[in-house]
Amino acid sequence: MALWLFFGIVGAIATALAFAQARIDANAQPEPHPDLIREQVNRLKSSKQQ
């Protein structure tokens, strides 16, 4: 019986952590890739020169 209680508690903790991780992932903003940032800067510079 103690073993099942242990598994139940561990399962509840794992479930809570999984829900927390899903919520964090849902609210996270993606990090822009450095190459994309350079490309945008180059476009902005070229548009200012024209």
mmCIF file of C-alpha atoms in Angstrom:
data_model
loop_
_atom_site.group_PDB
_atom_site.id
_atom_site.type_symbol
_atom_site.label_atom_id
_atom_site.label_comp_id
_atom_site.label_asym_id
_atom_site.label_seq_id
_atom_site.Cartn_x
_atom_site.Cartn_y
_atom_site.Cartn_z
ATOM 1 C CA MET A 1 0.000 0.000 0.000
ATOM 2 C CA ALA A 2 2.858 2.379 0.754
ATOM 3 C CA LEU A 3 4.252 1.743 -2.710
ATOM 4 C CA TRP A 4 0.969 2.765 -4.371
ATOM 5 C CA LEU A 5 0.797 5.866 -2.198
ATOM 6 C CA PHE A 6 4.330 6.770 -3.247
ATOM 7 C CA PHE A 7 3.488 6.275 -6.941
ATOM 8 C CA GLY A 8 0.345 8.372 -6.521
ATOM 9 C CA ILE A 9 2.240 11.262 -4.964
ATOM 10 C CA VAL A 10 4.991 11.095 -7.584
ATOM 11 C CA GLY A 11 2.351 10.980 -10.315
ATOM 12 C CA ALA A 12 0.552 14.017 -8.891
ATOM 13 C CA ILE A 13 3.816 15.974 -8.758
ATOM 14 C CA ALA A 14 4.691 14.948 -12.320
ATOM 15 C CA THR A 15 1.235 16.009 -13.514
ATOM 16 C CA ALA A 16 1.532 19.397 -11.822
ATOM 17 C CA LEU A 17 4.960 19.965 -13.366
ATOM 18 C CA ALA A 18 3.689 18.934 -16.800
ATOM 19 C CA PHE A 19 0.806 21.425 -16.594
ATOM 20 C CA ALA A 20 3.192 24.156 -15.442
ATOM 21 C CA GLN A 21 5.563 23.423 -18.338
ATOM 22 C CA ALA A 22 2.702 23.482 -20.847
ATOM 23 C CA ARG A 23 1.559 26.845 -19.510
ATOM 24 C CA ILE A 24 5.078 28.274 -19.670
ATOM 25 C CA ASP A 25 5.476 27.047 -23.261
ATOM 26 C CA ALA A 26 2.130 28.561 -24.234
ATOM 27 C CA ASN A 27 3.142 32.002 -22.934
ATOM 28 C CA ALA A 28 6.750 31.941 -24.133
ATOM 29 C CA GLN A 29 7.784 34.160 -27.009
ATOM 30 C CA PRO A 30 10.103 32.605 -29.576
ATOM 31 C CA GLU A 31 13.664 33.849 -29.667
ATOM 32 C CA PRO A 32 14.574 35.482 -32.959
ATOM 33 C CA HIS A 33 17.389 33.799 -34.850
ATOM 34 C CA PRO A 34 20.553 35.973 -35.169
ATOM 35 C CA ASP A 35 20.619 35.489 -38.953
ATOM 36 C CA LEU A 36 17.090 36.846 -39.245
ATOM 37 C CA ILE A 37 18.020 39.875 -37.160
ATOM 38 C CA ARG A 38 21.005 40.592 -39.427
ATOM 39 C CA GLU A 39 18.825 40.216 -42.499
ATOM 40 C CA GLN A 40 16.268 42.687 -41.135
ATOM 41 C CA VAL A 41 18.998 45.183 -40.245
ATOM 42 C CA ASN A 42 20.487 44.897 -43.735
ATOM 43 C CA ARG A 43 17.075 45.474 -45.320
ATOM 44 C CA LEU A 44 16.516 48.524 -43.146
ATOM 45 C CA LYS A 45 19.925 49.937 -44.069
ATOM 46 C CA SER A 46 19.350 49.355 -47.786
ATOM 47 C CA SER A 47 15.915 50.967 -47.666
ATOM 48 C CA LYS A 48 17.352 54.046 -45.930
ATOM 49 C CA GLN A 49 20.058 54.422 -48.585
ATOM 50 C CA GLN A 50 17.500 54.605 -51.412
#
